[in-house]
Amino acid sequence: MVNWAGLAGIAACVAGLLAGKLYSGSDLPLPYPAIVPIAPFHPDKTPKFGALEGPLASNEKLRNATKLFEGQIHGSESVALAADGSLWMLDKFGYVWRAPEDGKGSYAMESKPIAQLGPGRPLGFDFDEEGNLIVCNSGSGLVMLEKGSKKVVLLTSRVSSDDPIDPDSTIDYINDVTVASDGIIYFTDSVQGIMPRRNRQGFWDTMEAYLLTLFQGAASGRLLSYNPKTGKTHVVALGFWFANGVALSRDESFIAVVETNTQTVHRVWLAGAKAGQQEIMIDRLPGFPDGISSTSSGTFWVALVVPEMGIVKHLSNKILRCVAAWLPKELKPEVPEWGAVVEVQSDGKVLQALYDPDGSHVQRISAVTEVGDRLYFGNLAGDYVSFIKKP
């Protein structure tokens, strides 16, 4: 049985001890696997949530979603459809699963996985023009599953030494990826100095690492690029408080980058008069944004993995962040459940939102991909993936 009083007492003692360090100007430590201290809070990064009104008003449309492989696929953060129409999923243990179409409007998952990616936690993934699967294997790096041989190849795990911005820096928390038509691979490194670690359940725990980034407070996330022709990895943009989903615009003039902890999606311009510049595409989303994808019509779908949490209103308090980081899992605040995705135009105008407001059917949608008349949903924490006919 958990000794709640004892744990609360330990937390209070830790708070008291660390308060002295705060006022003495010393660094406040974070638990392992973080190797960086708590950072000063920047007011321009204060979380700001939008209201559930207008096109963002709550509804129950996601309760019509069809679940796939419930109890069989555990933690496929994203989904991808191959050129042959098969559905691909990567579970939290690093196994790659393929589900061909069954001829009845659904899918039949093969009995054995195609491959195992090795150490790390697969998050975002995408196919390149040759049909190779490009995977953000967090804890390892950017990897490729070759189409024919099914050989796993590590493409990069650090920035190139000739990069003008952050040379030879490690990629600590690789998260999401998109592949441009010229073969350049764009991907996010969510934070520097905090890495996922393998837990007692046998998988690499990216959620534990994410919570440490929330309490640490540094805007150290980056957008990176990898050129398969040269093997070079470069920094494209930086300064994100947990860089997450990425998606190219239809004309590939800019790339949309999710900044989870500020409820914001940014445009990073790749071409044209604004090339190299960065600006806000949409902010004040009503939940924490995770994955993002573009559509053939030029819009974007954003997955809001969880709704607003009360603790984020107090993140400017350095002591509170430190205590929250050190609290045992049993004492950490519960995360409210819901399912939510939002469609926005390239100018940031919200077109529609789909919800399961209490998560009674689908919850914690971490990625959304539009193919044909369907939306497909990844689920970082659940034991299923799902889809729905686009409204």
XYZ file of N, CA and C in Angstrom, residues 65-296:
696
model
N -15.949 7.121 -34.300
C -14.717 6.533 -34.830
C -14.739 5.011 -34.712
N -14.093 4.372 -35.666
C -13.939 2.914 -35.657
C -12.578 2.558 -35.081
N -12.569 1.762 -34.032
C -11.307 1.313 -33.445
C -10.772 0.104 -34.216
N -9.457 0.068 -34.344
C -8.793 -1.049 -35.008
C -7.800 -1.708 -34.058
N -7.799 -3.025 -34.048
C -6.792 -3.831 -33.356
C -6.716 -3.523 -31.864
N -7.891 -3.290 -31.264
C -7.929 -2.979 -29.836
C -7.366 -4.150 -29.035
N -6.445 -3.834 -28.132
C -5.786 -4.849 -27.327
C -4.636 -5.550 -28.032
N -4.376 -5.172 -29.299
C -3.320 -5.837 -30.076
C -2.146 -4.923 -30.393
N -2.423 -3.646 -30.608
C -1.362 -2.707 -30.959
C -1.223 -1.698 -29.821
N -0.058 -1.636 -29.209
C 0.118 -0.851 -27.994
C 1.000 0.373 -28.255
N 0.356 1.542 -28.265
C 1.108 2.788 -28.318
C 1.653 3.164 -29.669
N 0.891 2.971 -30.744
C 1.333 3.445 -32.058
C 1.064 4.941 -32.131
N 2.079 5.738 -31.882
C 1.928 7.192 -31.783
C 1.382 7.795 -33.068
N 1.751 7.202 -34.186
C 1.294 7.658 -35.495
C 0.797 6.458 -36.295
N 0.260 6.749 -37.466
C -0.067 5.713 -38.450
C 0.358 6.243 -39.814
N 0.599 5.337 -40.750
C 0.925 5.746 -42.115
C 0.335 4.740 -43.079
N -0.105 5.228 -44.229
C -0.615 4.342 -45.273
C 0.402 4.253 -46.399
N 0.750 3.017 -46.758
C 1.713 2.782 -47.822
C 1.045 2.927 -49.182
N 1.864 2.914 -50.230
C 1.339 3.077 -51.588
C 0.368 1.971 -51.967
N 0.519 0.780 -51.361
C -0.382 -0.327 -51.675
C -1.666 -0.302 -50.854
N -1.863 0.760 -50.056
C -3.074 0.897 -49.267
C -3.017 0.267 -47.898
N -1.926 -0.416 -47.572
C -1.815 -1.052 -46.259
C -1.554 -0.012 -45.173
N -2.033 -0.324 -43.984
C -1.884 0.541 -42.821
C -0.679 0.066 -42.019
N 0.221 1.002 -41.685
C 1.428 0.668 -40.931
C 1.365 1.310 -39.556
N 1.791 0.535 -38.562
C 1.793 0.991 -37.170
C 3.092 0.558 -36.504
N 3.565 1.346 -35.553
C 4.773 1.034 -34.801
C 4.424 1.060 -33.323
N 4.590 -0.058 -32.644
C 4.199 -0.080 -31.236
C 5.313 0.441 -30.329
N 5.000 0.602 -29.047
C 5.926 1.231 -28.111
C 7.161 0.384 -27.827
N 7.131 -0.883 -28.210
C 8.285 -1.761 -28.022
C 9.209 -1.778 -29.244
N 8.847 -1.009 -30.273
C 9.699 -0.905 -31.447
C 9.379 -1.866 -32.572
N 8.252 -2.574 -32.481
C 7.867 -3.499 -33.547
C 7.068 -2.773 -34.630
N 7.319 -3.159 -35.872
C 6.653 -2.576 -37.039
C 5.576 -3.547 -37.517
N 4.344 -3.062 -37.570
C 3.203 -3.899 -37.947
C 2.567 -3.385 -39.238
N 2.131 -4.328 -40.059
C 1.476 -4.005 -41.327
C 0.094 -4.639 -41.345
N -0.892 -3.868 -41.837
C -2.268 -4.366 -41.928
C -2.805 -4.079 -43.326
N -2.828 -5.072 -44.214
C -3.398 -4.872 -45.554
C -4.906 -4.645 -45.480
N -5.451 -4.054 -46.525
C -6.902 -3.898 -46.620
C -7.555 -5.276 -46.688
N -8.717 -5.392 -46.046
C -9.383 -6.698 -45.997
C -10.488 -6.856 -47.033
N -10.672 -5.843 -47.890
C -11.712 -5.913 -48.908
C -13.098 -5.583 -48.404
N -13.210 -5.261 -47.121
C -14.503 -4.939 -46.516
C -14.512 -3.526 -45.931
N -13.572 -2.707 -46.375
C -13.500 -1.345 -45.867
C -12.695 -1.205 -44.595
N -12.013 -2.268 -44.194
C -11.201 -2.203 -42.985
C -9.848 -2.866 -43.258
N -9.187 -3.357 -42.211
C -7.829 -3.869 -42.334
C -7.670 -5.142 -41.512
N -6.743 -5.994 -41.948
C -6.428 -7.227 -41.225
C -4.935 -7.220 -40.909
N -4.593 -7.126 -39.642
C -3.192 -7.042 -39.257
C -2.499 -8.393 -39.422
N -1.302 -8.359 -39.992
C -0.538 -9.587 -40.167
C -0.152 -10.173 -38.817
N 0.035 -11.481 -38.777
C 0.229 -12.175 -37.499
C 1.582 -11.905 -36.864
N 2.564 -11.511 -37.686
C 3.902 -11.251 -37.161
C 4.368 -9.864 -37.589
N 5.164 -9.201 -36.748
C 5.685 -7.892 -37.136
C 6.689 -8.014 -38.271
N 6.818 -6.938 -39.033
C 7.764 -6.900 -40.147
C 9.196 -6.793 -39.650
N 9.394 -5.999 -38.591
C 10.747 -5.739 -38.098
C 10.680 -5.232 -36.672
N 11.846 -5.213 -36.036
C 12.018 -4.575 -34.736
C 13.122 -3.546 -34.900
N 12.862 -2.323 -34.464
C 13.741 -1.202 -34.784
C 14.942 -1.066 -33.866
N 15.024 -1.868 -32.807
C 16.145 -1.746 -31.888
C 15.830 -0.788 -30.760
N 16.839 -0.404 -29.975
C 16.604 0.459 -28.811
C 15.928 1.771 -29.201
N 14.991 2.229 -28.358
C 14.303 3.484 -28.599
C 12.797 3.311 -28.628
N 12.100 4.446 -28.712
C 10.642 4.466 -28.722
C 10.178 5.119 -30.014
N 9.604 4.370 -30.965
C 9.141 4.976 -32.208
C 8.026 5.991 -31.947
N 8.162 7.160 -32.558
C 7.119 8.189 -32.464
C 6.614 8.475 -33.878
N 6.975 9.607 -34.476
C 6.496 9.906 -35.816
C 7.221 9.106 -36.889
N 6.513 8.819 -38.000
C 7.143 8.112 -39.118
C 6.440 8.478 -40.415
N 7.161 8.307 -41.522
C 6.646 8.689 -42.834
C 7.375 7.867 -43.889
N 6.737 7.671 -45.025
C 7.379 6.994 -46.143
C 8.084 8.015 -47.025
N 9.264 7.645 -47.556
C 9.898 8.489 -48.557
C 9.433 8.059 -49.946
N 9.959 8.714 -50.980
C 9.501 8.457 -52.348
C 9.791 7.028 -52.805
N 10.809 6.393 -52.230
C 11.174 5.029 -52.614
C 10.410 3.964 -51.828
N 9.597 4.400 -50.864
C 8.854 3.441 -50.066
C 9.566 2.988 -48.812
N 10.721 3.590 -48.508
C 11.386 3.312 -47.241
C 10.627 3.995 -46.113
N 10.607 3.377 -44.954
C 9.930 3.958 -43.801
C 10.947 4.736 -42.977
N 10.709 6.039 -42.810
C 11.595 6.908 -42.036
C 10.968 7.105 -40.664
N 11.717 6.801 -39.612
C 11.153 6.733 -38.268
C 11.950 7.587 -37.291
N 11.227 8.347 -36.473
C 11.833 9.012 -35.318
C 11.829 8.011 -34.169
N 12.971 7.373 -33.942
C 13.090 6.366 -32.892
C 13.723 7.035 -31.677
N 12.873 7.600 -30.828
C 13.347 8.445 -29.739
C 14.185 7.637 -28.754
N 15.362 8.167 -28.455
C 16.335 7.453 -27.643
C 17.435 6.861 -28.493
N 17.212 6.839 -29.808
C 18.201 6.300 -30.738
C 18.565 7.327 -31.802
N 17.570 7.765 -32.583
C 17.830 8.743 -33.624
C 16.876 8.562 -34.785
N 17.220 9.156 -35.908
C 16.433 9.023 -37.132
C 16.865 7.741 -37.832
N 15.923 6.820 -38.019
C 16.267 5.536 -38.625
C 15.421 5.297 -39.864
N 15.908 4.417 -40.712
C 15.206 4.038 -41.936
C 15.034 2.527 -41.966
N 13.806 2.096 -42.248
C 13.534 0.688 -42.517
C 13.483 0.532 -44.028
N 14.502 -0.121 -44.593
C 14.589 -0.249 -46.045
C 13.430 -1.077 -46.592
N 12.898 -0.626 -47.712
C 11.695 -1.241 -48.273
C 11.885 -2.721 -48.586
N 12.933 -3.062 -49.286
C 13.101 -4.442 -49.712
C 13.698 -5.347 -48.656
N 14.842 -4.972 -48.132
C 15.577 -5.833 -47.205
C 15.023 -5.829 -45.793
N 14.234 -4.802 -45.462
C 13.741 -4.583 -44.092
C 14.904 -4.374 -43.117
N 16.029 -3.938 -43.651
C 17.186 -3.611 -42.829
C 16.957 -2.276 -42.136
N 17.323 -2.182 -40.856
C 17.188 -0.948 -40.089
C 18.511 -0.189 -40.155
N 18.454 1.051 -40.646
C 19.655 1.864 -40.830
C 19.528 3.134 -39.996
N 20.524 3.421 -39.170
C 20.555 4.685 -38.434
C 21.054 5.778 -39.370
N 20.209 6.771 -39.629
C 20.584 7.862 -40.526
C 21.369 8.947 -39.802
N 20.893 9.340 -38.626
C 21.589 10.388 -37.877
C 21.154 10.375 -36.419
N 22.088 10.758 -35.557
C 21.791 10.916 -34.133
C 22.412 12.187 -33.567
N 22.991 13.008 -34.456
C 23.560 14.280 -34.009
C 23.661 15.243 -35.188
N 23.754 16.511 -34.863
C 23.899 17.562 -35.873
C 25.322 17.522 -36.426
N 25.463 17.800 -37.705
C 26.775 17.742 -38.351
C 27.739 18.762 -37.762
N 29.010 18.440 -37.808
C 30.038 19.290 -37.192
C 30.217 20.617 -37.914
N 29.757 20.716 -39.173
C 29.891 21.970 -39.911
C 28.633 22.832 -39.843
N 27.668 22.456 -39.005
C 26.452 23.260 -38.881
C 26.790 24.611 -38.261
N 26.289 25.724 -38.827
C 26.639 27.048 -38.300
C 25.923 27.429 -37.008
N 24.888 26.696 -36.622
C 24.084 27.090 -35.463
C 24.419 26.279 -34.220
N 24.435 24.970 -34.338
C 24.631 24.114 -33.157
C 25.436 22.879 -33.553
N 26.699 23.066 -33.957
C 27.471 21.955 -34.514
C 27.722 20.827 -33.523
N 27.634 19.609 -34.033
C 27.979 18.388 -33.304
C 27.127 18.157 -32.057
N 25.974 18.795 -31.983
C 25.085 18.590 -30.837
C 24.299 17.294 -31.015
N 23.990 16.644 -29.896
C 23.260 15.383 -29.954
C 21.767 15.624 -30.158
N 21.104 14.650 -30.741
C 19.651 14.668 -30.911
C 19.080 13.837 -29.771
N 18.545 14.508 -28.760
C 18.185 13.836 -27.515
C 16.766 13.278 -27.501
N 15.829 13.944 -28.176
C 14.418 13.532 -28.090
C 13.789 13.742 -29.458
N 14.145 12.894 -30.407
C 13.588 12.998 -31.755
C 12.107 12.648 -31.706
N 11.281 13.382 -32.462
C 9.842 13.246 -32.253
C 9.033 12.988 -33.520
N 9.036 13.908 -34.479
C 8.163 13.728 -35.647
C 8.929 14.062 -36.912
N 8.419 13.573 -38.044
C 9.169 13.643 -39.293
C 8.233 13.823 -40.476
N 8.731 14.514 -41.501
C 8.048 14.603 -42.785
C 9.112 14.645 -43.871
N 8.799 14.079 -45.025
C 9.772 13.966 -46.109
C 9.326 14.835 -47.273
N 10.213 15.726 -47.729
C 9.907 16.624 -48.843
C 10.067 15.897 -50.175
N 9.525 16.499 -51.231
C 9.568 15.869 -52.554
C 10.989 15.754 -53.095
N 11.909 16.613 -52.612
C 13.303 16.530 -53.045
C 14.117 15.546 -52.207
N 13.456 14.849 -51.290
C 14.129 13.847 -50.475
C 14.635 14.336 -49.139
N 14.653 15.664 -48.923
C 15.109 16.193 -47.637
C 14.135 15.764 -46.543
N 14.678 15.304 -45.433
C 13.875 14.834 -44.304
C 13.902 15.898 -43.214
N 12.732 16.398 -42.843
C 12.614 17.380 -41.762
C 12.055 16.678 -40.530
N 12.639 16.990 -39.376
C 12.191 16.327 -38.153
C 12.454 17.215 -36.944
N 11.766 16.915 -35.860
C 11.909 17.704 -34.643
C 12.743 16.970 -33.606
N 13.512 17.760 -32.869
C 14.201 17.324 -31.655
C 13.549 18.123 -30.538
N 12.717 17.470 -29.731
C 11.805 18.183 -28.834
C 12.503 19.032 -27.790
N 13.621 18.549 -27.259
C 14.293 19.222 -26.146
C 15.734 18.740 -26.115
N 16.613 19.561 -25.579
C 18.000 19.153 -25.396
C 18.263 18.897 -23.915
N 18.948 17.814 -23.640
C 19.333 17.510 -22.264
C 18.347 16.657 -21.493
N 17.250 16.243 -22.126
C 16.286 15.338 -21.493
C 15.965 14.232 -22.495
N 16.267 13.003 -22.114
C 16.121 11.870 -23.026
C 15.189 10.821 -22.432
N 14.430 10.133 -23.263
C 13.628 9.019 -22.739
C 14.535 7.894 -22.267
N 14.050 7.130 -21.306
C 14.809 5.970 -20.827
C 13.901 4.744 -20.808
N 14.523 3.588 -20.817
C 13.786 2.326 -20.802
C 13.246 2.073 -19.402
N 11.944 1.780 -19.308
C 11.331 1.584 -17.994
C 11.198 0.096 -17.661
N 10.602 -0.171 -16.514
C 10.490 -1.557 -16.054
C 9.528 -2.382 -16.900
N 8.671 -1.699 -17.656
C 7.733 -2.414 -18.530
C 8.376 -2.814 -19.862
N 9.614 -2.382 -20.075
C 10.342 -2.819 -21.252
C 10.291 -1.897 -22.446
N 9.740 -0.680 -22.291
C 9.751 0.268 -23.404
C 10.344 1.597 -22.949
N 10.748 2.390 -23.908
C 11.370 3.681 -23.636
C 10.266 4.701 -23.361
N 10.314 5.308 -22.189
C 9.206 6.118 -21.679
C 9.363 7.578 -22.099
N 8.746 7.934 -23.219
C 8.809 9.317 -23.685
C 7.889 10.231 -22.885
N 6.828 9.685 -22.278
C 5.926 10.522 -21.489
C 6.617 11.024 -20.227
N 7.385 10.183 -19.570
C 8.157 10.620 -18.409
C 9.091 11.763 -18.801
N 9.782 11.593 -19.927
C 10.698 12.631 -20.390
C 9.944 13.902 -20.765
N 8.759 13.743 -21.392
C 7.971 14.934 -21.743
C 7.616 15.753 -20.510
N 7.135 15.103 -19.461
C 6.746 15.839 -18.249
C 7.930 16.596 -17.665
N 9.118 16.031 -17.758
C 10.301 16.743 -17.279
C 10.574 17.989 -18.120
N 10.284 17.932 -19.430
C 10.462 19.134 -20.252
C 9.463 20.213 -19.857
N 8.252 19.794 -19.477
C 7.239 20.753 -19.044
C 7.694 21.471 -17.781
N 8.251 20.719 -16.829
C 8.669 21.306 -15.562
C 10.030 21.999 -15.676
N 10.852 21.556 -16.625
C 12.162 22.195 -16.792
C 12.040 23.596 -17.364
N 11.208 23.760 -18.386
C 10.851 25.091 -18.843
C 11.694 25.709 -19.927
N 12.707 25.018 -20.434
C 13.577 25.623 -21.441
C 13.019 25.434 -22.842
N 13.093 26.486 -23.644
C 12.657 26.414 -25.042
C 13.840 25.984 -25.899
N 14.232 24.727 -25.760
C 15.426 24.218 -26.442
C 15.097 23.283 -27.597
N 13.806 23.163 -27.949
C 13.418 22.301 -29.056
C 13.846 22.871 -30.396
N 14.072 21.967 -31.363
C 14.608 22.387 -32.660
C 13.905 21.683 -33.819
N 13.915 22.341 -34.965
C 13.568 21.728 -36.242
C 14.874 21.451 -36.966
N 15.068 20.204 -37.384
C 16.300 19.796 -38.046
C 16.000 19.252 -39.438
N 17.035 19.150 -40.248
C 16.896 18.539 -41.572
C 18.020 17.540 -41.787
N 17.698 16.509 -42.553
C 18.703 15.507 -42.929
C 18.664 15.342 -44.440
N 19.833 15.443 -45.072
C 19.939 15.291 -46.521
C 20.504 13.905 -46.833
N 19.690 13.004 -47.384
C 20.177 11.647 -47.661
C 21.334 11.605 -48.657
N 21.428 12.607 -49.533
C 22.490 12.610 -50.536
C 23.847 12.942 -49.928
N 23.861 13.833 -48.936
C 25.127 14.260 -48.327
C 25.371 13.635 -46.960
N 24.303 13.128 -46.338
C 24.428 12.597 -44.986
C 24.540 13.677 -43.926
N 24.264 14.924 -44.295
C 24.406 16.051 -43.371
C 23.101 16.320 -42.620
N 23.256 16.679 -41.349
C 22.129 17.065 -40.500
C 22.334 18.499 -40.049
N 21.329 19.353 -40.270
C 21.466 20.769 -39.933
C 20.266 21.274 -39.144
N 20.498 22.343 -38.387
C 19.445 23.024 -37.638
C 18.743 23.995 -38.580
N 17.425 23.887 -38.661
C 16.627 24.782 -39.496
C 16.032 25.908 -38.664
N 15.537 25.594 -37.481
C 14.940 26.590 -36.578
C 15.056 26.057 -35.155
N 15.010 26.975 -34.187
C 15.127 26.571 -32.791
C 14.345 27.526 -31.905
N 14.303 27.219 -30.601
C 13.599 28.066 -29.652
C 12.197 27.608 -29.327
N 11.901 26.309 -29.504
C 10.568 25.771 -29.233
C 10.536 25.110 -27.855
N 9.459 25.372 -27.106
C 9.263 24.693 -25.821
C 8.508 23.395 -26.103
N 9.253 22.393 -26.392
C 8.835 21.066 -26.823
C 8.327 21.097 -28.267
N 9.292 21.012 -29.188
C 8.981 20.888 -30.611
C 8.395 19.509 -30.859
N 7.280 19.458 -31.585
C 6.566 18.192 -31.717
C 6.253 17.909 -33.189
N 4.984 17.926 -33.586
C 4.609 17.545 -34.938
C 5.163 18.468 -36.009
N 5.404 17.906 -37.194
C 5.863 18.687 -38.349
C 5.080 18.273 -39.591
N 4.812 19.241 -40.469
C 4.117 18.948 -41.728
C 4.470 20.018 -42.746
N 4.775 19.605 -43.952
C 5.043 20.537 -45.038
C 3.744 21.086 -45.603
N 3.780 22.357 -46.014
C 2.629 22.918 -46.717
C 2.513 22.256 -48.086
N 1.362 22.413 -48.703
C 1.113 21.730 -49.979
C 2.154 22.103 -51.033
N 2.555 23.373 -51.080
C 3.549 23.806 -52.064
C 4.978 23.733 -51.524
N 5.128 23.249 -50.301
C 6.422 23.075 -49.637
C 7.176 24.392 -49.457
N 6.448 25.500 -49.403
C 7.092 26.793 -49.153
C 7.386 27.007 -47.675
N 6.645 26.313 -46.810
C 6.923 26.400 -45.378
C 6.629 25.066 -44.715
N 7.111 24.949 -43.517
C 6.845 23.759 -42.725
C 6.178 24.187 -41.432
N 5.106 23.513 -41.068
C 4.393 23.800 -39.823
C 5.024 22.982 -38.700
N 5.319 23.660 -37.584
C 5.966 23.020 -36.438
C 5.117 23.255 -35.198
N 4.762 22.186 -34.526
C 3.979 22.278 -33.295
C 4.899 22.571 -32.114
N 4.518 23.571 -31.309
C 5.171 23.843 -30.026
C 4.158 23.474 -28.939
N 4.292 22.280 -28.411
C 3.255 21.703 -27.555
C 2.950 22.541 -26.329
N 3.969 22.983 -25.619
C 3.744 23.585 -24.309
C 3.238 25.021 -24.351
N 3.148 25.603 -25.551
C 2.553 26.935 -25.683
C 1.265 26.912 -26.504
N 0.785 25.714 -26.850
C -0.458 25.555 -27.612
C -0.401 26.309 -28.941
N 0.746 26.185 -29.609
C 1.028 26.989 -30.796
C 1.527 26.123 -31.949
N 1.166 26.531 -33.170
C 1.773 25.979 -34.379
C 2.487 27.123 -35.090
N 3.745 26.913 -35.444
C 4.558 27.928 -36.116
C 4.723 27.596 -37.595
N 4.922 28.639 -38.398
C 5.379 28.479 -39.775
C 6.877 28.761 -39.802
N 7.625 27.858 -40.374
C 9.036 28.099 -40.659
C 9.171 28.111 -42.180
N 9.492 29.277 -42.719
C 9.507 29.439 -44.169
C 10.765 28.826 -44.772
N 10.566 28.038 -45.822
C 11.666 27.369 -46.506
C 11.998 28.015 -47.842
N 11.046 28.724 -48.433
C 11.229 29.302 -49.764
C 10.530 30.651 -49.843
N 10.847 31.409 -50.896
C 10.206 32.700 -51.110
C 10.867 33.829 -50.344
N 10.196 34.976 -50.334
C 10.758 36.180 -49.711
C 10.975 36.026 -48.214
N 10.214 35.147 -47.575
C 10.324 34.964 -46.122
C 11.222 33.793 -45.728
N 11.920 33.206 -46.670
C 12.738 32.025 -46.380
C 13.652 32.277 -45.185
N 13.635 31.357 -44.239
C 14.446 31.485 -43.034
C 13.732 32.140 -41.874
N 12.563 32.743 -42.155
C 11.815 33.409 -41.089
C 10.839 32.444 -40.415
N 10.443 32.823 -39.221
C 9.529 32.008 -38.416
C 8.416 32.892 -37.881
N 7.176 32.393 -37.907
C 6.049 33.164 -37.408
C 4.967 32.223 -36.893
N 4.046 32.767 -36.123
C 2.960 31.959 -35.572
C 1.888 31.734 -36.635
N 1.496 30.485 -36.823
C 0.389 30.151 -37.714
C -0.925 30.158 -36.939
N -0.937 29.529 -35.773
C -2.106 29.549 -34.900
C -1.638 29.337 -33.470
N -2.257 30.052 -32.540
C -1.967 29.847 -31.123
C -3.288 29.738 -30.364
N -3.183 29.655 -29.056
C -4.357 29.525 -28.187
C -5.257 28.347 -28.590
N -4.642 27.250 -28.921
C -5.427 26.032 -29.142
C -6.010 25.569 -27.809
N -7.144 24.872 -27.800
C -7.819 24.538 -26.540
C -7.260 23.303 -25.829
N -6.143 22.778 -26.300
C -5.500 21.634 -25.666
C -4.043 21.592 -26.070
N -3.347 20.556 -25.625
C -1.929 20.408 -25.947
C -1.784 19.771 -27.330
N -1.254 20.510 -28.319
C -1.108 19.946 -29.657
C 0.040 18.942 -29.722
N -0.146 17.916 -30.522
C 0.865 16.871 -30.676
C 1.228 16.748 -32.153
N 0.629 15.802 -32.863
C 0.952 15.626 -34.266
C 0.210 16.594 -35.168
N 0.779 16.816 -36.354
C 0.148 17.659 -37.370
C 0.414 17.028 -38.728
N -0.549 17.169 -39.640
C -0.375 16.661 -41.002
C -1.069 17.598 -41.969
N -0.591 17.613 -43.202
C -1.206 18.449 -44.234
C -2.092 17.590 -45.124
N -3.006 18.253 -45.823
C -3.951 17.557 -46.692
C -3.751 17.982 -48.137
N -4.363 17.247 -49.045
C -4.253 17.563 -50.469
C -4.928 18.882 -50.816
